XYZ file of C-alpha atoms in Angstrom:
412
model
C 0.000 0.000 0.000
C 1.387 3.373 -0.994
C 1.434 6.201 1.552
C 1.247 9.787 0.442
C 4.616 11.239 1.435
C 3.146 14.670 1.976
C 0.670 13.403 4.583
C 3.377 11.267 6.180
C 5.601 14.324 6.499
C 2.755 16.380 7.982
C 1.924 13.599 10.449
C 5.532 13.377 11.605
C 5.721 17.151 12.044
C 2.484 17.113 14.046
C 3.774 14.252 16.177
C 7.023 16.095 16.885
C 5.038 19.211 17.783
C 2.871 17.284 20.253
C 5.947 15.652 21.818
C 7.607 19.064 22.087
C 4.475 20.545 23.675
C 4.195 17.701 26.178
C 7.873 18.003 27.036
C 7.529 21.740 27.641
C 4.413 21.218 29.750
C 6.157 18.607 31.904
C 9.229 20.803 32.214
C 7.086 23.727 33.251
C 5.409 21.639 35.967
C 8.633 20.103 37.290
C 11.378 22.622 36.555
C 9.631 25.971 36.908
C 11.424 26.655 40.181
C 8.409 25.811 42.315
C 7.587 22.689 44.310
C 8.509 19.564 42.323
C 5.598 17.145 42.657
C 6.475 13.629 41.523
C 4.206 10.861 40.181
C 4.850 8.507 43.108
C 2.816 6.640 45.690
C 3.386 7.543 49.333
C 5.479 4.397 49.850
C 7.580 5.175 46.762
C 7.996 8.790 47.890
C 9.282 7.669 51.310
C 11.769 5.290 49.657
C 12.891 8.062 47.299
C 13.290 10.492 50.183
C 15.512 7.978 52.000
C 17.604 7.417 48.874
C 18.012 11.149 48.287
C 18.715 11.809 51.978
C 15.759 14.165 52.380
C 14.075 14.745 55.727
C 10.648 13.493 54.685
C 7.692 13.600 52.299
C 5.216 16.404 51.734
C 1.732 15.364 50.553
C -0.756 17.815 49.064
C -4.109 16.079 49.593
C -6.809 17.460 47.303
C -10.149 16.913 45.622
C -10.979 18.037 42.097
C -13.858 20.239 43.254
C -11.725 22.077 45.833
C -11.090 25.677 44.761
C -8.530 26.253 47.519
C -6.601 23.157 46.421
C -6.372 24.508 42.877
C -5.424 27.948 44.203
C -2.402 26.502 45.995
C -1.450 24.413 42.961
C -1.581 27.435 40.642
C -0.531 30.341 42.876
C 1.516 29.075 45.828
C 3.507 26.004 44.819
C 4.986 27.589 41.634
C 6.764 30.244 43.756
C 10.551 29.789 43.556
C 11.072 30.679 47.228
C 8.633 27.968 48.246
C 10.114 25.498 45.785
C 13.622 26.089 47.132
C 12.401 25.540 50.703
C 10.303 22.415 50.085
C 12.485 20.700 47.476
C 15.577 20.929 49.679
C 14.159 18.703 52.417
C 11.099 16.889 51.025
C 9.966 14.662 48.210
C 6.534 16.031 47.268
C 3.488 14.250 45.883
C -0.123 15.132 45.153
C -2.951 12.726 46.108
C -6.608 12.952 45.092
C -8.384 11.689 48.212
C -11.535 10.863 46.258
C -9.677 8.639 43.802
C -6.348 6.916 44.398
C -6.142 8.356 47.916
C -9.393 6.919 49.308
C -7.643 4.317 51.441
C -5.160 6.913 52.700
C -7.983 9.181 53.804
C -9.477 6.407 55.903
C -6.398 6.947 58.068
C -6.036 10.722 57.704
C -9.794 11.510 57.979
C -9.377 14.804 56.095
C -12.617 16.727 55.674
C -11.147 20.225 55.248
C -9.279 20.651 51.965
C -6.524 20.818 51.036
C -4.785 18.557 53.528
C -1.106 19.419 53.983
C 0.742 16.437 55.471
C 4.426 16.027 56.320
C 5.801 12.494 56.855
C 9.191 11.492 58.192
C 11.357 8.785 56.622
C 9.623 6.102 58.703
C 6.192 7.025 57.376
C 5.132 8.756 60.605
C 3.270 12.060 60.393
C 5.473 14.855 61.726
C 3.112 17.738 61.113
C -0.138 18.532 59.348
C -2.518 21.358 58.562
C -5.624 21.907 56.454
C -7.131 24.619 54.303
C -5.692 27.187 51.945
C -2.362 28.753 52.819
C -1.042 31.866 51.126
C 2.685 32.163 50.419
C 4.022 33.329 53.790
C 1.719 31.170 55.962
C 2.757 28.157 53.882
C 6.438 29.007 54.339
C 5.800 29.243 58.085
C 4.064 25.846 57.992
C 7.023 24.163 56.259
C 9.400 25.652 58.822
C 7.187 24.338 61.626
C 7.286 20.876 60.063
C 11.094 20.975 60.153
C 11.281 22.263 63.736
C 10.906 19.452 66.276
C 9.761 21.942 68.931
C 6.831 23.026 66.733
C 5.749 19.788 65.080
C 2.307 18.448 65.911
C 3.964 15.089 66.612
C 5.914 16.628 69.507
C 2.807 18.228 71.004
C 0.898 14.944 70.679
C 3.635 12.936 72.405
C 3.805 15.427 75.274
C 0.007 15.445 75.611
C -0.317 11.645 75.503
C 2.466 11.203 78.069
C 1.028 13.808 80.434
C 4.174 15.942 80.152
C 2.531 18.870 78.363
C 2.058 22.171 80.179
C -1.421 23.798 80.180
C -0.209 26.213 77.484
C 1.123 23.349 75.359
C -2.191 21.513 75.741
C -4.078 24.591 74.557
C -1.655 24.917 71.621
C -2.092 21.231 70.749
C -5.883 21.455 70.647
C -5.668 24.602 68.532
C -3.246 22.793 66.201
C -5.678 19.887 65.796
C -8.499 22.217 64.832
C -6.255 24.111 62.394
C -5.437 20.753 60.828
C -9.136 20.084 60.225
C -9.191 17.276 62.799
C -12.192 17.011 65.107
C -10.747 17.514 68.564
C -14.051 18.254 70.304
C -14.410 14.940 72.162
C -10.811 15.046 73.360
C -11.219 18.659 74.485
C -14.352 17.745 76.422
C -12.595 14.779 78.030
C -9.676 16.996 79.079
C -11.843 19.798 80.504
C -14.107 17.464 82.437
C -11.056 16.019 84.227
C -9.980 19.429 85.503
C -10.474 20.549 89.075
C -12.688 23.621 89.491
C -9.670 25.893 89.917
C -7.977 24.486 86.794
C -11.237 24.607 84.835
C -11.512 28.389 85.300
C -7.786 28.998 84.645
C -6.743 31.229 81.759
C -5.489 28.410 79.510
C -8.679 26.405 80.023
C -10.748 29.487 79.270
C -8.826 30.061 76.023
C -9.603 26.465 75.035
C -13.282 27.027 75.836
C -13.475 30.433 74.180
C -11.447 29.740 71.046
C -11.875 26.058 70.235
C -15.072 24.503 71.625
C -17.709 24.268 68.873
C -20.287 21.808 70.187
C -22.768 23.153 72.781
C -24.067 19.650 73.532
C -20.803 18.657 75.244
C -20.833 18.251 79.047
C -18.020 20.820 79.284
C -20.425 23.509 78.071
C -22.865 22.665 80.869
C -19.964 22.959 83.268
C -19.208 26.435 81.882
C -22.795 27.433 82.648
C -22.595 25.862 86.104
C -19.487 27.945 86.825
C -20.695 31.137 85.172
C -20.331 33.342 88.220
C -16.647 32.552 88.604
C -16.005 32.866 84.858
C -17.924 36.160 84.735
C -15.769 37.466 87.566
C -12.512 36.477 85.878
C -13.256 37.141 82.194
C -16.357 39.422 82.239
C -19.988 38.455 81.698
C -19.807 40.002 78.229
C -17.093 37.532 77.159
C -19.001 34.529 78.494
C -22.213 35.729 76.817
C -20.342 36.262 73.566
C -18.950 32.729 73.667
C -22.400 31.256 74.284
C -23.931 33.258 71.423
C -21.180 32.339 68.941
C -21.111 28.703 70.064
C -24.844 28.105 69.724
C -25.142 30.059 66.479
C -22.329 28.034 64.904
C -24.160 24.884 65.969
C -27.526 26.040 64.608
C -25.905 27.323 61.423
C -24.796 23.800 60.550
C -28.443 22.696 60.327
C -29.164 25.581 57.959
C -26.196 24.730 55.735
C -27.339 21.110 55.619
C -30.880 22.244 54.709
C -32.154 20.438 57.794
C -35.066 22.659 58.849
C -36.518 20.062 61.198
C -33.150 19.611 62.912
C -32.788 23.378 63.231
C -36.189 23.706 64.877
C -35.497 20.861 67.326
C -32.118 22.290 68.292
C -33.492 25.808 68.597
C -36.325 24.594 70.843
C -33.875 22.733 73.061
C -31.712 25.864 73.409
C -34.712 28.045 74.226
C -35.683 25.609 77.008
C -32.188 25.481 78.517
C -32.721 27.072 81.930
C -28.991 27.322 82.533
C -28.766 29.850 79.713
C -31.436 31.999 81.348
C -32.556 35.105 79.385
C -29.633 34.637 77.009
C -31.430 31.676 75.404
C -34.039 33.929 73.802
C -31.361 36.231 72.399
C -29.370 33.282 71.013
C -32.412 31.940 69.159
C -33.388 35.381 67.847
C -29.872 35.977 66.554
C -29.805 32.521 64.959
C -33.124 33.222 63.223
C -31.696 36.486 61.913
C -28.593 34.721 60.599
C -30.809 32.075 59.026
C -32.277 34.791 56.790
C -28.743 35.853 55.825
C -27.620 32.298 55.011
C -30.772 31.748 52.948
C -30.339 35.111 51.149
C -33.651 36.354 52.556
C -32.438 39.924 52.836
C -35.889 41.533 52.840
C -36.614 39.641 56.046
C -33.198 40.583 57.412
C -33.979 44.235 56.722
C -37.142 43.989 58.801
C -35.887 41.832 61.632
C -32.348 43.256 61.963
C -33.379 46.593 63.512
C -35.930 44.830 65.750
C -33.225 42.482 67.007
C -30.926 45.386 67.857
C -33.644 47.342 69.651
C -34.814 44.362 71.689
C -31.611 42.446 72.397
C -28.417 44.201 71.351
C -28.329 47.864 72.326
C -25.682 47.063 74.934
C -23.949 44.438 72.772
C -21.404 46.165 70.460
C -20.456 42.957 68.638
C -23.990 42.146 67.536
C -24.744 45.784 66.668
C -21.636 45.941 64.494
C -22.492 42.661 62.785
C -26.103 43.552 62.022
C -25.358 47.153 60.998
C -22.594 45.878 58.736
C -25.063 43.614 56.947
C -27.642 46.389 56.677
C -25.046 48.800 55.283
C -23.845 46.303 52.660
C -27.359 45.513 51.448
C -29.316 48.681 52.088
C -26.777 51.513 52.208
C -29.065 53.652 50.065
C -31.827 53.715 52.704
C -31.105 57.005 54.501
C -33.594 56.339 57.319
C -32.129 52.901 58.045
C -28.559 54.263 57.870
C -29.546 57.000 60.321
C -30.587 54.324 62.796
C -27.361 52.404 62.205
C -25.385 55.591 62.840
C -27.079 56.052 66.219
C -26.588 52.423 67.252
C -22.938 52.357 66.156
C -22.038 55.610 67.929
C -23.398 54.107 71.136
C -21.535 50.867 70.455
C -18.106 52.468 70.027
C -18.699 54.330 73.262
C -19.208 50.958 74.959
C -16.361 49.174 73.114
C -13.990 51.142 70.935
C -12.666 48.549 68.506
C -11.644 48.350 64.873
C -14.603 46.689 63.153
C -17.237 48.928 64.770
C -15.344 52.042 63.671
C -14.913 50.706 60.144
C -18.656 50.063 59.799
C -19.459 53.483 61.302
C -17.082 55.169 58.828
C -18.812 53.293 55.996
C -22.240 54.435 57.206
C -21.023 58.043 57.469
C -19.778 57.743 53.872
C -23.132 56.762 52.362
C -24.791 59.466 54.442
C -22.481 62.070 52.919
C -20.833 62.987 56.235
C -17.331 62.976 54.794
C -15.477 64.761 57.597
C -16.863 62.366 60.204
C -16.197 59.426 57.886
C -12.540 60.451 57.408
C -11.997 60.998 61.128
C -13.601 57.642 62.018
C -11.722 55.760 59.279
C -8.396 57.188 60.511
C -9.263 56.106 64.042
C -10.212 52.623 62.789
C -6.822 52.311 61.056
C -5.042 53.338 64.265
C -6.937 50.599 66.107
C -6.236 48.112 63.299
C -2.497 48.717 63.559
C -2.615 47.650 67.200
C -4.319 44.332 66.452
C -2.141 41.219 66.269
C -1.936 40.338 62.573
C -4.504 43.057 61.994
C -5.932 43.473 58.507
C -7.263 46.987 57.954
C -6.884 47.126 54.155
C -10.617 47.709 53.729
C -10.458 50.862 55.807
C -7.318 52.073 54.025
C -9.146 51.697 50.705
C -12.179 53.477 52.168
C -10.028 56.354 53.431
C -8.397 56.743 50.005
C -11.843 56.974 48.426
C -12.998 59.455 51.068
C -10.005 61.724 50.477
C -10.694 61.624 46.730
C -14.342 62.537 47.379
C -13.269 65.368 49.654
C -10.817 66.703 47.050
C -13.489 66.577 44.347
C -15.847 68.435 46.685
C -13.393 71.341 46.939
C -13.081 71.781 43.160
């Protein structure tokens, strides 16, 4: 059979082009200066790491639907600084936990993506985290994984052996939560073993305030039983705030799961909890308000938001700031509503002068055309933001820039 030489030549050229394209694509993925992910199993990666005298294996655990996983793949791992850091000490692999990594995830139990796992040369997990990391936080994470004093493994060993200090225990529980691991049962077990004096200590309170998420745990009942002592040490406002956040997080899960019946049952149980006292009614009202937000029922939020503030939150700066912030974002053009928000927020910053309240007040002043007050309040918010640990006040900086432009245009 004769073959047309012209078509043969074209086919060969096309084939060479495809090979060249594939080669460039592979080179870009492996040799771009970023993290070099290799097509290996975990066992192969550990063997390779031993052979190359690395310190361990880094595993990026992902799912195809995970936006944050793709963000790290496209925007974090290609960075040369990160590549230099990771490639020096680790063999890196990527594992789809819904495909080839299903069996692995039976051990890891990752439910917050991406999972970022660091193994040593014996296949033991040294350190782990979960969720998106931007460039610098990821660099910090890799350095933690290489530092035996900061590895999760070290904290776990100290905790299991009973050698951990109260601060180290708090840090360990926080680390577990940051890694997307459910530490709630272990936290409850730990707190319920504490004597009364240890239970109300600062480190125990930080565990309760920052990490507990499940209001059905016995430790939460113990908090309510010891309210007077906790109020005395950490203020009634702080204890109230924890109870409101805790129960709203719990109720919010039913809304996100579209479980209306479950929400109603849980809400009824909270409202009947005598240990919560009058706070129970406020918790349920705030949860109902947030339900409208989560379900995008903003017309209902517009009606019920002001009623909630007037009835429950006039002396609660956090809730006032939250609700007024939502009202401003959705209904900033309603001058009557913004006038009410202005009044509530002014009172709130008098009670608690903090960054977010001032930012929202400056925003409300802006839509009301009160530029001088808006500028003054925005500047004050930025001053407060600078004093916050890891404070992010970029929104207010952008607002102040816009306000100064508006003021300059006003003078022309």
